[in-house]
Amino acid sequence: GENVEQHPSTLSVQEGDSAVIKCTYSDSASNYFPWYKQELGKGPQLIIDIRSNVGEKKDQRIAVTLNKTAKHFSLHITETQPEDSAVYFCAARWDGGTSYGKLTFGQGTILTVHP
Amino acid sequence: KAGVTQTPRYLIKTRGQQVTLSCSPISGHRSVSWYQQTPGQGLQFLFEYFSETQRNKGNFPGRFSGRQFSNSRSEMNVSTLELGDSALYLCASSPRQGSGGGSYEQYFGPGTRLTVT
């Protein structure tokens, strides 16, 4: 089955700095890669996603890049703010066969942005 | 649009009991997936329902079951609770249209925190 590795497990940055979180996946059939932000006491919130036919996607201060050859994708947050502090999860999914709805998650990254 | 709602938000049960959790997806969404979140195992897929049929199942024992109703609302049931079932149970709603429907987003609810004593 699919396996997703996420690094680093914790990340501490100063307000205004950039933050980068990296994930690798094992199943080359995976074709959908979302990123979720989870704040304390809440469910994961979808913040950005990318499909396998796209190499990069941006949404204001957030960007995601995908390297299908290396089976690697990354989340980039620029101009970080204290409210960006949360746990971030990457995930992978194969939309085919019997794999519907099954997101395989990374272990999570605790991001702390210091004012 | 209202988001995904889950009830109850918190639940305390005793080992050996059973529990039923409920999920109401976003209006118009026909797919519901369930996940278990624990500090040790992270987020793990339980099962997915689409059009009242279970389409996919994760590696959990048969004590974990679910169903989906004609209005897309879903319930999951855990029988003979064990201490290790203590977790946050999350429901995700999706507008998936059917097989081969292309990539689709999944939106999570706030979860039900289950504590087994």
JSON list of C-alpha atoms in Angstrom, two decimals:
[
{"chain": "A", "resi": 1, "resn": "GLY", "atom": "CA", "xyz": [0.00, 0.00, 0.00]},
{"chain": "A", "resi": 2, "resn": "GLU", "atom": "CA", "xyz": [0.85, 3.67, -0.14]},
{"chain": "A", "resi": 3, "resn": "ASN", "atom": "CA", "xyz": [3.28, 5.12, 2.41]},
{"chain": "A", "resi": 4, "resn": "VAL", "atom": "CA", "xyz": [3.86, 8.85, 2.94]},
{"chain": "A", "resi": 5, "resn": "GLU", "atom": "CA", "xyz": [6.87, 10.20, 4.79]},
{"chain": "A", "resi": 6, "resn": "GLN", "atom": "CA", "xyz": [6.78, 13.82, 6.05]},
{"chain": "A", "resi": 7, "resn": "HIS", "atom": "CA", "xyz": [9.64, 16.00, 7.28]},
{"chain": "A", "resi": 8, "resn": "PRO", "atom": "CA", "xyz": [10.39, 17.78, 9.50]},
{"chain": "A", "resi": 9, "resn": "SER", "atom": "CA", "xyz": [8.23, 16.71, 12.43]},
{"chain": "A", "resi": 10, "resn": "THR", "atom": "CA", "xyz": [8.62, 20.14, 14.04]},
{"chain": "A", "resi": 11, "resn": "LEU", "atom": "CA", "xyz": [9.49, 23.49, 12.48]},
{"chain": "A", "resi": 12, "resn": "SER", "atom": "CA", "xyz": [10.05, 26.76, 14.28]},
{"chain": "A", "resi": 13, "resn": "VAL", "atom": "CA", "xyz": [10.36, 30.04, 12.35]},
{"chain": "A", "resi": 14, "resn": "GLN", "atom": "CA", "xyz": [10.28, 33.76, 12.99]},
{"chain": "A", "resi": 15, "resn": "GLU", "atom": "CA", "xyz": [7.34, 35.78, 11.77]},
{"chain": "A", "resi": 16, "resn": "GLY", "atom": "CA", "xyz": [7.95, 36.85, 8.18]},
{"chain": "A", "resi": 17, "resn": "ASP", "atom": "CA", "xyz": [10.26, 33.93, 7.37]},
{"chain": "A", "resi": 18, "resn": "SER", "atom": "CA", "xyz": [9.39, 31.14, 4.94]},
{"chain": "A", "resi": 19, "resn": "ALA", "atom": "CA", "xyz": [8.53, 27.59, 5.95]},
{"chain": "A", "resi": 20, "resn": "VAL", "atom": "CA", "xyz": [8.97, 24.47, 3.85]},
{"chain": "A", "resi": 21, "resn": "ILE", "atom": "CA", "xyz": [7.54, 21.02, 4.60]},
{"chain": "A", "resi": 22, "resn": "LYS", "atom": "CA", "xyz": [8.47, 18.03, 2.45]},
{"chain": "A", "resi": 23, "resn": "CYS", "atom": "CA", "xyz": [6.75, 14.72, 1.75]},
{"chain": "A", "resi": 24, "resn": "THR", "atom": "CA", "xyz": [7.65, 11.64, -0.23]},
{"chain": "A", "resi": 25, "resn": "TYR", "atom": "CA", "xyz": [5.24, 8.93, -1.34]},
{"chain": "A", "resi": 26, "resn": "SER", "atom": "CA", "xyz": [5.79, 5.35, -2.38]},
{"chain": "A", "resi": 27, "resn": "ASP", "atom": "CA", "xyz": [2.99, 4.49, -4.83]},
{"chain": "A", "resi": 28, "resn": "SER", "atom": "CA", "xyz": [3.65, 5.92, -8.28]},
{"chain": "A", "resi": 29, "resn": "ALA", "atom": "CA", "xyz": [-0.07, 5.50, -9.06]},
{"chain": "A", "resi": 30, "resn": "SER", "atom": "CA", "xyz": [-1.01, 8.26, -6.58]},
{"chain": "A", "resi": 31, "resn": "ASN", "atom": "CA", "xyz": [-2.36, 11.23, -8.48]},
{"chain": "A", "resi": 32, "resn": "TYR", "atom": "CA", "xyz": [-3.85, 13.62, -5.92]},
{"chain": "A", "resi": 33, "resn": "PHE", "atom": "CA", "xyz": [-1.88, 15.38, -3.16]},
{"chain": "A", "resi": 34, "resn": "PRO", "atom": "CA", "xyz": [-3.67, 17.63, -0.66]},
{"chain": "A", "resi": 35, "resn": "TRP", "atom": "CA", "xyz": [-2.30, 19.54, 2.30]},
{"chain": "A", "resi": 36, "resn": "TYR", "atom": "CA", "xyz": [-4.27, 20.04, 5.50]},
{"chain": "A", "resi": 37, "resn": "LYS", "atom": "CA", "xyz": [-3.85, 22.40, 8.45]},
{"chain": "A", "resi": 38, "resn": "GLN", "atom": "CA", "xyz": [-5.13, 21.25, 11.82]},
{"chain": "A", "resi": 39, "resn": "GLU", "atom": "CA", "xyz": [-5.55, 23.63, 14.73]},
{"chain": "A", "resi": 40, "resn": "LEU", "atom": "CA", "xyz": [-6.07, 22.48, 18.28]},
{"chain": "A", "resi": 41, "resn": "GLY", "atom": "CA", "xyz": [-9.53, 21.03, 18.83]},
{"chain": "A", "resi": 42, "resn": "LYS", "atom": "CA", "xyz": [-10.47, 21.19, 15.16]},
{"chain": "A", "resi": 43, "resn": "GLY", "atom": "CA", "xyz": [-10.61, 18.87, 12.20]},
{"chain": "A", "resi": 44, "resn": "PRO", "atom": "CA", "xyz": [-8.06, 19.10, 9.36]},
{"chain": "A", "resi": 45, "resn": "GLN", "atom": "CA", "xyz": [-8.71, 22.02, 7.01]},
{"chain": "A", "resi": 46, "resn": "LEU", "atom": "CA", "xyz": [-7.84, 21.67, 3.32]},
{"chain": "A", "resi": 47, "resn": "ILE", "atom": "CA", "xyz": [-5.48, 24.51, 2.43]},
{"chain": "A", "resi": 48, "resn": "ILE", "atom": "CA", "xyz": [-4.17, 23.56, -1.01]},
{"chain": "A", "resi": 49, "resn": "ASP", "atom": "CA", "xyz": [-3.97, 20.54, -3.27]},
{"chain": "A", "resi": 50, "resn": "ILE", "atom": "CA", "xyz": [-2.26, 19.48, -6.48]},
{"chain": "A", "resi": 51, "resn": "ARG", "atom": "CA", "xyz": [-2.99, 16.91, -9.13]},
{"chain": "A", "resi": 52, "resn": "SER", "atom": "CA", "xyz": [-0.36, 14.79, -10.81]},
{"chain": "A", "resi": 53, "resn": "ASN", "atom": "CA", "xyz": [-0.65, 16.61, -14.13]},
{"chain": "A", "resi": 54, "resn": "VAL", "atom": "CA", "xyz": [0.52, 19.87, -12.52]},
{"chain": "A", "resi": 55, "resn": "GLY", "atom": "CA", "xyz": [4.00, 20.72, -11.24]},
{"chain": "A", "resi": 56, "resn": "GLU", "atom": "CA", "xyz": [3.24, 23.74, -9.07]},
{"chain": "A", "resi": 57, "resn": "LYS", "atom": "CA", "xyz": [0.24, 25.56, -7.65]},
{"chain": "A", "resi": 58, "resn": "LYS", "atom": "CA", "xyz": [0.05, 28.83, -5.70]},
{"chain": "A", "resi": 59, "resn": "ASP", "atom": "CA", "xyz": [-2.59, 30.45, -3.56]},
{"chain": "A", "resi": 60, "resn": "GLN", "atom": "CA", "xyz": [-1.49, 33.75, -2.04]},
{"chain": "A", "resi": 61, "resn": "ARG", "atom": "CA", "xyz": [1.25, 32.90, 0.52]},
{"chain": "A", "resi": 62, "resn": "ILE", "atom": "CA", "xyz": [0.97, 29.16, 0.03]},
{"chain": "A", "resi": 63, "resn": "ALA", "atom": "CA", "xyz": [2.45, 27.08, -2.77]},
{"chain": "A", "resi": 64, "resn": "VAL", "atom": "CA", "xyz": [2.84, 23.38, -3.44]},
{"chain": "A", "resi": 65, "resn": "THR", "atom": "CA", "xyz": [5.30, 21.73, -5.80]},
{"chain": "A", "resi": 66, "resn": "LEU", "atom": "CA", "xyz": [5.22, 18.17, -7.13]},
{"chain": "A", "resi": 67, "resn": "ASN", "atom": "CA", "xyz": [8.03, 16.10, -8.58]},
{"chain": "A", "resi": 68, "resn": "LYS", "atom": "CA", "xyz": [6.44, 12.90, -9.93]},
{"chain": "A", "resi": 69, "resn": "THR", "atom": "CA", "xyz": [9.75, 11.38, -10.96]},
{"chain": "A", "resi": 70, "resn": "ALA", "atom": "CA", "xyz": [11.16, 11.67, -7.46]},
{"chain": "A", "resi": 71, "resn": "LYS", "atom": "CA", "xyz": [7.73, 10.99, -5.86]},
{"chain": "A", "resi": 72, "resn": "HIS", "atom": "CA", "xyz": [8.16, 14.08, -3.78]},
{"chain": "A", "resi": 73, "resn": "PHE", "atom": "CA", "xyz": [5.96, 17.09, -3.02]},
{"chain": "A", "resi": 74, "resn": "SER", "atom": "CA", "xyz": [6.44, 20.15, -0.81]},
{"chain": "A", "resi": 75, "resn": "LEU", "atom": "CA", "xyz": [4.46, 22.90, 0.89]},
{"chain": "A", "resi": 76, "resn": "HIS", "atom": "CA", "xyz": [5.90, 26.40, 0.90]},
{"chain": "A", "resi": 77, "resn": "ILE", "atom": "CA", "xyz": [4.52, 29.14, 3.15]},
{"chain": "A", "resi": 78, "resn": "THR", "atom": "CA", "xyz": [5.96, 32.62, 2.66]},
{"chain": "A", "resi": 79, "resn": "GLU", "atom": "CA", "xyz": [5.75, 35.63, 4.99]},
{"chain": "A", "resi": 80, "resn": "THR", "atom": "CA", "xyz": [4.64, 33.43, 7.87]},
{"chain": "A", "resi": 81, "resn": "GLN", "atom": "CA", "xyz": [2.33, 34.84, 10.53]},
{"chain": "A", "resi": 82, "resn": "PRO", "atom": "CA", "xyz": [1.61, 33.66, 14.08]},
{"chain": "A", "resi": 83, "resn": "GLU", "atom": "CA", "xyz": [-1.80, 32.41, 12.93]},
{"chain": "A", "resi": 84, "resn": "ASP", "atom": "CA", "xyz": [-0.02, 29.96, 10.61]},
{"chain": "A", "resi": 85, "resn": "SER", "atom": "CA", "xyz": [1.03, 28.03, 13.73]},
{"chain": "A", "resi": 86, "resn": "ALA", "atom": "CA", "xyz": [-0.67, 24.62, 13.56]},
{"chain": "A", "resi": 87, "resn": "VAL", "atom": "CA", "xyz": [-0.05, 21.00, 12.59]},
{"chain": "A", "resi": 88, "resn": "TYR", "atom": "CA", "xyz": [0.28, 20.48, 8.84]},
{"chain": "A", "resi": 89, "resn": "PHE", "atom": "CA", "xyz": [-0.40, 17.15, 7.14]},
{"chain": "A", "resi": 90, "resn": "CYS", "atom": "CA", "xyz": [0.42, 16.06, 3.62]},
{"chain": "A", "resi": 91, "resn": "ALA", "atom": "CA", "xyz": [-1.55, 13.24, 2.01]},
{"chain": "A", "resi": 92, "resn": "ALA", "atom": "CA", "xyz": [-1.66, 11.17, -1.14]},
{"chain": "A", "resi": 93, "resn": "ARG", "atom": "CA", "xyz": [-4.47, 9.38, -2.90]},
{"chain": "A", "resi": 94, "resn": "TRP", "atom": "CA", "xyz": [-4.92, 7.23, -6.00]},
{"chain": "A", "resi": 95, "resn": "ASP", "atom": "CA", "xyz": [-8.21, 7.92, -7.76]},
{"chain": "A", "resi": 96, "resn": "GLY", "atom": "CA", "xyz": [-8.83, 4.57, -9.32]},
{"chain": "A", "resi": 97, "resn": "GLY", "atom": "CA", "xyz": [-9.70, 0.96, -8.68]},
{"chain": "A", "resi": 98, "resn": "THR", "atom": "CA", "xyz": [-10.92, 0.47, -5.12]},
{"chain": "A", "resi": 99, "resn": "SER", "atom": "CA", "xyz": [-8.95, 3.35, -3.64]},
{"chain": "A", "resi": 100, "resn": "TYR", "atom": "CA", "xyz": [-11.73, 5.91, -3.52]},
{"chain": "A", "resi": 101, "resn": "GLY", "atom": "CA", "xyz": [-11.73, 8.19, -0.51]},
{"chain": "A", "resi": 102, "resn": "LYS", "atom": "CA", "xyz": [-8.57, 6.72, 0.93]},
{"chain": "A", "resi": 103, "resn": "LEU", "atom": "CA", "xyz": [-6.12, 9.45, 1.81]},
{"chain": "A", "resi": 104, "resn": "THR", "atom": "CA", "xyz": [-2.79, 8.22, 3.15]},
{"chain": "A", "resi": 105, "resn": "PHE", "atom": "CA", "xyz": [-1.39, 10.85, 5.49]},
{"chain": "A", "resi": 106, "resn": "GLY", "atom": "CA", "xyz": [2.09, 11.84, 6.52]},
{"chain": "A", "resi": 107, "resn": "GLN", "atom": "CA", "xyz": [2.95, 11.97, 10.21]},
{"chain": "A", "resi": 108, "resn": "GLY", "atom": "CA", "xyz": [2.40, 15.73, 10.48]},
{"chain": "A", "resi": 109, "resn": "THR", "atom": "CA", "xyz": [4.59, 18.79, 11.06]},
{"chain": "A", "resi": 110, "resn": "ILE", "atom": "CA", "xyz": [4.10, 21.06, 14.05]},
{"chain": "A", "resi": 111, "resn": "LEU", "atom": "CA", "xyz": [4.78, 24.58, 12.76]},
{"chain": "A", "resi": 112, "resn": "THR", "atom": "CA", "xyz": [5.40, 27.33, 15.29]},
{"chain": "A", "resi": 113, "resn": "VAL", "atom": "CA", "xyz": [5.70, 30.93, 14.11]},
{"chain": "A", "resi": 114, "resn": "HIS", "atom": "CA", "xyz": [7.26, 33.22, 16.71]},
{"chain": "A", "resi": 115, "resn": "PRO", "atom": "CA", "xyz": [6.19, 36.90, 16.70]},
{"chain": "B", "resi": 1, "resn": "LYS", "atom": "CA", "xyz": [-22.83, 26.35, 2.81]},
{"chain": "B", "resi": 2, "resn": "ALA", "atom": "CA", "xyz": [-22.72, 24.67, 6.18]},
{"chain": "B", "resi": 3, "resn": "GLY", "atom": "CA", "xyz": [-19.70, 22.49, 6.76]},
{"chain": "B", "resi": 4, "resn": "VAL", "atom": "CA", "xyz": [-19.46, 18.87, 7.82]},
{"chain": "B", "resi": 5, "resn": "THR", "atom": "CA", "xyz": [-21.14, 18.26, 11.14]},
{"chain": "B", "resi": 6, "resn": "GLN", "atom": "CA", "xyz": [-20.38, 15.42, 13.52]},
{"chain": "B", "resi": 7, "resn": "THR", "atom": "CA", "xyz": [-22.25, 14.37, 16.61]},
{"chain": "B", "resi": 8, "resn": "PRO", "atom": "CA", "xyz": [-21.60, 13.96, 19.39]},
{"chain": "B", "resi": 9, "resn": "ARG", "atom": "CA", "xyz": [-18.41, 16.00, 19.76]},
{"chain": "B", "resi": 10, "resn": "TYR", "atom": "CA", "xyz": [-17.29, 14.16, 22.89]},
{"chain": "B", "resi": 11, "resn": "LEU", "atom": "CA", "xyz": [-18.10, 10.71, 24.19]},
{"chain": "B", "resi": 12, "resn": "ILE", "atom": "CA", "xyz": [-16.93, 8.62, 27.13]},
{"chain": "B", "resi": 13, "resn": "LYS", "atom": "CA", "xyz": [-17.62, 4.89, 27.04]},
{"chain": "B", "resi": 14, "resn": "THR", "atom": "CA", "xyz": [-16.61, 1.86, 29.04]},
{"chain": "B", "resi": 15, "resn": "ARG", "atom": "CA", "xyz": [-14.62, -1.05, 27.64]},
{"chain": "B", "resi": 16, "resn": "GLY", "atom": "CA", "xyz": [-16.93, -3.64, 26.11]},
{"chain": "B", "resi": 17, "resn": "GLN", "atom": "CA", "xyz": [-19.67, -1.19, 25.21]},
{"chain": "B", "resi": 18, "resn": "GLN", "atom": "CA", "xyz": [-20.58, -0.13, 21.69]},
{"chain": "B", "resi": 19, "resn": "VAL", "atom": "CA", "xyz": [-20.83, 3.35, 20.22]},
{"chain": "B", "resi": 20, "resn": "THR", "atom": "CA", "xyz": [-22.43, 5.02, 17.21]},
{"chain": "B", "resi": 21, "resn": "LEU", "atom": "CA", "xyz": [-21.07, 8.23, 15.72]},
{"chain": "B", "resi": 22, "resn": "SER", "atom": "CA", "xyz": [-22.91, 10.38, 13.20]},
{"chain": "B", "resi": 23, "resn": "CYS", "atom": "CA", "xyz": [-21.76, 12.52, 10.28]},
{"chain": "B", "resi": 24, "resn": "SER", "atom": "CA", "xyz": [-23.75, 14.93, 8.11]},
{"chain": "B", "resi": 25, "resn": "PRO", "atom": "CA", "xyz": [-21.84, 15.86, 4.94]},
{"chain": "B", "resi": 26, "resn": "ILE", "atom": "CA", "xyz": [-21.87, 19.18, 3.15]},
{"chain": "B", "resi": 27, "resn": "SER", "atom": "CA", "xyz": [-25.12, 19.67, 1.25]},
{"chain": "B", "resi": 28, "resn": "GLY", "atom": "CA", "xyz": [-24.88, 18.03, -2.16]},
{"chain": "B", "resi": 29, "resn": "HIS", "atom": "CA", "xyz": [-21.92, 15.82, -1.26]},
{"chain": "B", "resi": 30, "resn": "ARG", "atom": "CA", "xyz": [-22.55, 12.13, -1.75]},
{"chain": "B", "resi": 31, "resn": "SER", "atom": "CA", "xyz": [-19.31, 10.62, -0.48]},
{"chain": "B", "resi": 32, "resn": "VAL", "atom": "CA", "xyz": [-18.38, 10.24, 3.17]},
{"chain": "B", "resi": 33, "resn": "SER", "atom": "CA", "xyz": [-15.09, 8.84, 4.46]},
{"chain": "B", "resi": 34, "resn": "TRP", "atom": "CA", "xyz": [-14.15, 8.06, 8.04]},
{"chain": "B", "resi": 35, "resn": "TYR", "atom": "CA", "xyz": [-10.71, 8.36, 9.64]},
{"chain": "B", "resi": 36, "resn": "GLN", "atom": "CA", "xyz": [-9.26, 7.58, 13.05]},
{"chain": "B", "resi": 37, "resn": "GLN", "atom": "CA", "xyz": [-6.68, 9.97, 14.49]},
{"chain": "B", "resi": 38, "resn": "THR", "atom": "CA", "xyz": [-4.42, 8.94, 17.38]},
{"chain": "B", "resi": 39, "resn": "PRO", "atom": "CA", "xyz": [-1.09, 10.37, 18.60]},
{"chain": "B", "resi": 40, "resn": "GLY", "atom": "CA", "xyz": [0.67, 7.08, 17.91]},
{"chain": "B", "resi": 41, "resn": "GLN", "atom": "CA", "xyz": [-0.78, 6.05, 14.54]},
{"chain": "B", "resi": 42, "resn": "GLY", "atom": "CA", "xyz": [-1.72, 9.43, 13.11]},
{"chain": "B", "resi": 43, "resn": "LEU", "atom": "CA", "xyz": [-4.59, 9.66, 10.64]},
{"chain": "B", "resi": 44, "resn": "GLN", "atom": "CA", "xyz": [-5.79, 6.31, 9.35]},
{"chain": "B", "resi": 45, "resn": "PHE", "atom": "CA", "xyz": [-8.52, 5.54, 6.84]},
{"chain": "B", "resi": 46, "resn": "LEU", "atom": "CA", "xyz": [-11.46, 3.49, 8.08]},
{"chain": "B", "resi": 47, "resn": "PHE", "atom": "CA", "xyz": [-13.89, 3.33, 5.15]},
{"chain": "B", "resi": 48, "resn": "GLU", "atom": "CA", "xyz": [-15.67, 5.29, 2.46]},
{"chain": "B", "resi": 49, "resn": "TYR", "atom": "CA", "xyz": [-19.33, 5.33, 1.51]},
{"chain": "B", "resi": 50, "resn": "PHE", "atom": "CA", "xyz": [-20.83, 6.57, -1.72]},
{"chain": "B", "resi": 51, "resn": "SER", "atom": "CA", "xyz": [-24.48, 6.23, -2.72]},
{"chain": "B", "resi": 52, "resn": "GLU", "atom": "CA", "xyz": [-25.21, 4.15, 0.38]},
{"chain": "B", "resi": 53, "resn": "THR", "atom": "CA", "xyz": [-22.54, 1.56, -0.52]},
{"chain": "B", "resi": 54, "resn": "GLN", "atom": "CA", "xyz": [-19.20, 0.95, 1.11]},
{"chain": "B", "resi": 55, "resn": "ARG", "atom": "CA", "xyz": [-16.65, 1.45, -1.67]},
{"chain": "B", "resi": 56, "resn": "ASN", "atom": "CA", "xyz": [-13.41, 1.08, 0.22]},
{"chain": "B", "resi": 57, "resn": "LYS", "atom": "CA", "xyz": [-12.23, -0.19, 3.60]},
{"chain": "B", "resi": 58, "resn": "GLY", "atom": "CA", "xyz": [-9.05, 0.30, 5.62]},
{"chain": "B", "resi": 59, "resn": "ASN", "atom": "CA", "xyz": [-7.21, -2.19, 7.79]},
{"chain": "B", "resi": 60, "resn": "PHE", "atom": "CA", "xyz": [-9.43, -2.17, 10.86]},
{"chain": "B", "resi": 61, "resn": "PRO", "atom": "CA", "xyz": [-11.11, -5.13, 12.58]},
{"chain": "B", "resi": 62, "resn": "GLY", "atom": "CA", "xyz": [-14.72, -6.03, 11.90]},
{"chain": "B", "resi": 63, "resn": "ARG", "atom": "CA", "xyz": [-15.76, -4.29, 15.12]},
{"chain": "B", "resi": 64, "resn": "PHE", "atom": "CA", "xyz": [-15.67, -1.11, 13.07]},
{"chain": "B", "resi": 65, "resn": "SER", "atom": "CA", "xyz": [-18.60, -0.75, 10.73]},
{"chain": "B", "resi": 66, "resn": "GLY", "atom": "CA", "xyz": [-20.56, 1.96, 9.05]},
{"chain": "B", "resi": 67, "resn": "ARG", "atom": "CA", "xyz": [-23.47, 2.79, 6.86]},
{"chain": "B", "resi": 68, "resn": "GLN", "atom": "CA", "xyz": [-24.80, 5.62, 4.73]},
{"chain": "B", "resi": 69, "resn": "PHE", "atom": "CA", "xyz": [-28.37, 6.73, 4.35]},
{"chain": "B", "resi": 70, "resn": "SER", "atom": "CA", "xyz": [-30.23, 7.96, 1.28]},
{"chain": "B", "resi": 71, "resn": "ASN", "atom": "CA", "xyz": [-29.67, 11.59, 2.35]},
{"chain": "B", "resi": 72, "resn": "SER", "atom": "CA", "xyz": [-25.89, 10.89, 2.41]},
{"chain": "B", "resi": 73, "resn": "ARG", "atom": "CA", "xyz": [-25.66, 11.12, 6.20]},
{"chain": "B", "resi": 74, "resn": "SER", "atom": "CA", "xyz": [-23.41, 8.44, 7.60]},
{"chain": "B", "resi": 75, "resn": "GLU", "atom": "CA", "xyz": [-22.93, 6.61, 10.85]},
{"chain": "B", "resi": 76, "resn": "MET", "atom": "CA", "xyz": [-20.07, 4.52, 12.09]},
{"chain": "B", "resi": 77, "resn": "ASN", "atom": "CA", "xyz": [-20.33, 1.93, 14.83]},
{"chain": "B", "resi": 78, "resn": "VAL", "atom": "CA", "xyz": [-17.67, 0.40, 17.03]},
{"chain": "B", "resi": 79, "resn": "SER", "atom": "CA", "xyz": [-18.69, -2.68, 18.98]},
{"chain": "B", "resi": 80, "resn": "THR", "atom": "CA", "xyz": [-16.97, -4.23, 21.99]},
{"chain": "B", "resi": 81, "resn": "LEU", "atom": "CA", "xyz": [-14.90, -1.14, 22.67]},
{"chain": "B", "resi": 82, "resn": "GLU", "atom": "CA", "xyz": [-11.26, -1.52, 23.66]},
{"chain": "B", "resi": 83, "resn": "LEU", "atom": "CA", "xyz": [-9.02, 1.01, 25.41]},
{"chain": "B", "resi": 84, "resn": "GLY", "atom": "CA", "xyz": [-7.07, 1.39, 22.17]},
{"chain": "B", "resi": 85, "resn": "ASP", "atom": "CA", "xyz": [-10.18, 2.68, 20.40]},
{"chain": "B", "resi": 86, "resn": "SER", "atom": "CA", "xyz": [-9.80, 5.99, 22.22]},
{"chain": "B", "resi": 87, "resn": "ALA", "atom": "CA", "xyz": [-9.23, 8.48, 19.42]},
{"chain": "B", "resi": 88, "resn": "LEU", "atom": "CA", "xyz": [-10.57, 11.40, 17.43]},
{"chain": "B", "resi": 89, "resn": "TYR", "atom": "CA", "xyz": [-12.90, 10.06, 14.75]},
{"chain": "B", "resi": 90, "resn": "LEU", "atom": "CA", "xyz": [-13.10, 12.28, 11.72]},
{"chain": "B", "resi": 91, "resn": "CYS", "atom": "CA", "xyz": [-15.58, 12.31, 8.90]},
{"chain": "B", "resi": 92, "resn": "ALA", "atom": "CA", "xyz": [-14.72, 13.74, 5.49]},
{"chain": "B", "resi": 93, "resn": "SER", "atom": "CA", "xyz": [-17.27, 14.84, 2.91]},
{"chain": "B", "resi": 94, "resn": "SER", "atom": "CA", "xyz": [-16.64, 14.93, -0.82]},
{"chain": "B", "resi": 95, "resn": "PRO", "atom": "CA", "xyz": [-18.51, 15.93, -3.96]},
{"chain": "B", "resi": 96, "resn": "ARG", "atom": "CA", "xyz": [-17.26, 12.81, -5.74]},
{"chain": "B", "resi": 97, "resn": "GLN", "atom": "CA", "xyz": [-19.62, 12.00, -8.56]},
{"chain": "B", "resi": 98, "resn": "GLY", "atom": "CA", "xyz": [-18.78, 8.36, -9.12]},
{"chain": "B", "resi": 99, "resn": "SER", "atom": "CA", "xyz": [-16.12, 6.03, -10.43]},
{"chain": "B", "resi": 100, "resn": "GLY", "atom": "CA", "xyz": [-13.67, 7.71, -12.72]},
{"chain": "B", "resi": 101, "resn": "GLY", "atom": "CA", "xyz": [-15.05, 11.06, -11.66]},
{"chain": "B", "resi": 102, "resn": "GLY", "atom": "CA", "xyz": [-11.63, 12.64, -11.41]},
{"chain": "B", "resi": 103, "resn": "SER", "atom": "CA", "xyz": [-9.80, 14.00, -8.42]},
{"chain": "B", "resi": 104, "resn": "TYR", "atom": "CA", "xyz": [-12.01, 15.57, -5.79]},
{"chain": "B", "resi": 105, "resn": "GLU", "atom": "CA", "xyz": [-11.50, 17.45, -2.55]},
{"chain": "B", "resi": 106, "resn": "GLN", "atom": "CA", "xyz": [-12.33, 16.01, 0.85]},
{"chain": "B", "resi": 107, "resn": "TYR", "atom": "CA", "xyz": [-13.49, 18.31, 3.64]},
{"chain": "B", "resi": 108, "resn": "PHE", "atom": "CA", "xyz": [-13.26, 17.25, 7.25]},
{"chain": "B", "resi": 109, "resn": "GLY", "atom": "CA", "xyz": [-15.63, 17.80, 10.13]},
{"chain": "B", "resi": 110, "resn": "PRO", "atom": "CA", "xyz": [-14.52, 18.74, 13.67]},
{"chain": "B", "resi": 111, "resn": "GLY", "atom": "CA", "xyz": [-14.46, 15.11, 14.79]},
{"chain": "B", "resi": 112, "resn": "THR", "atom": "CA", "xyz": [-15.85, 13.13, 17.69]},
{"chain": "B", "resi": 113, "resn": "ARG", "atom": "CA", "xyz": [-13.46, 12.63, 20.61]},
{"chain": "B", "resi": 114, "resn": "LEU", "atom": "CA", "xyz": [-14.06, 9.11, 21.96]},
{"chain": "B", "resi": 115, "resn": "THR", "atom": "CA", "xyz": [-12.57, 8.12, 25.29]},
{"chain": "B", "resi": 116, "resn": "VAL", "atom": "CA", "xyz": [-12.79, 4.48, 26.37]},
{"chain": "B", "resi": 117, "resn": "THR", "atom": "CA", "xyz": [-12.24, 3.78, 30.07]}
]
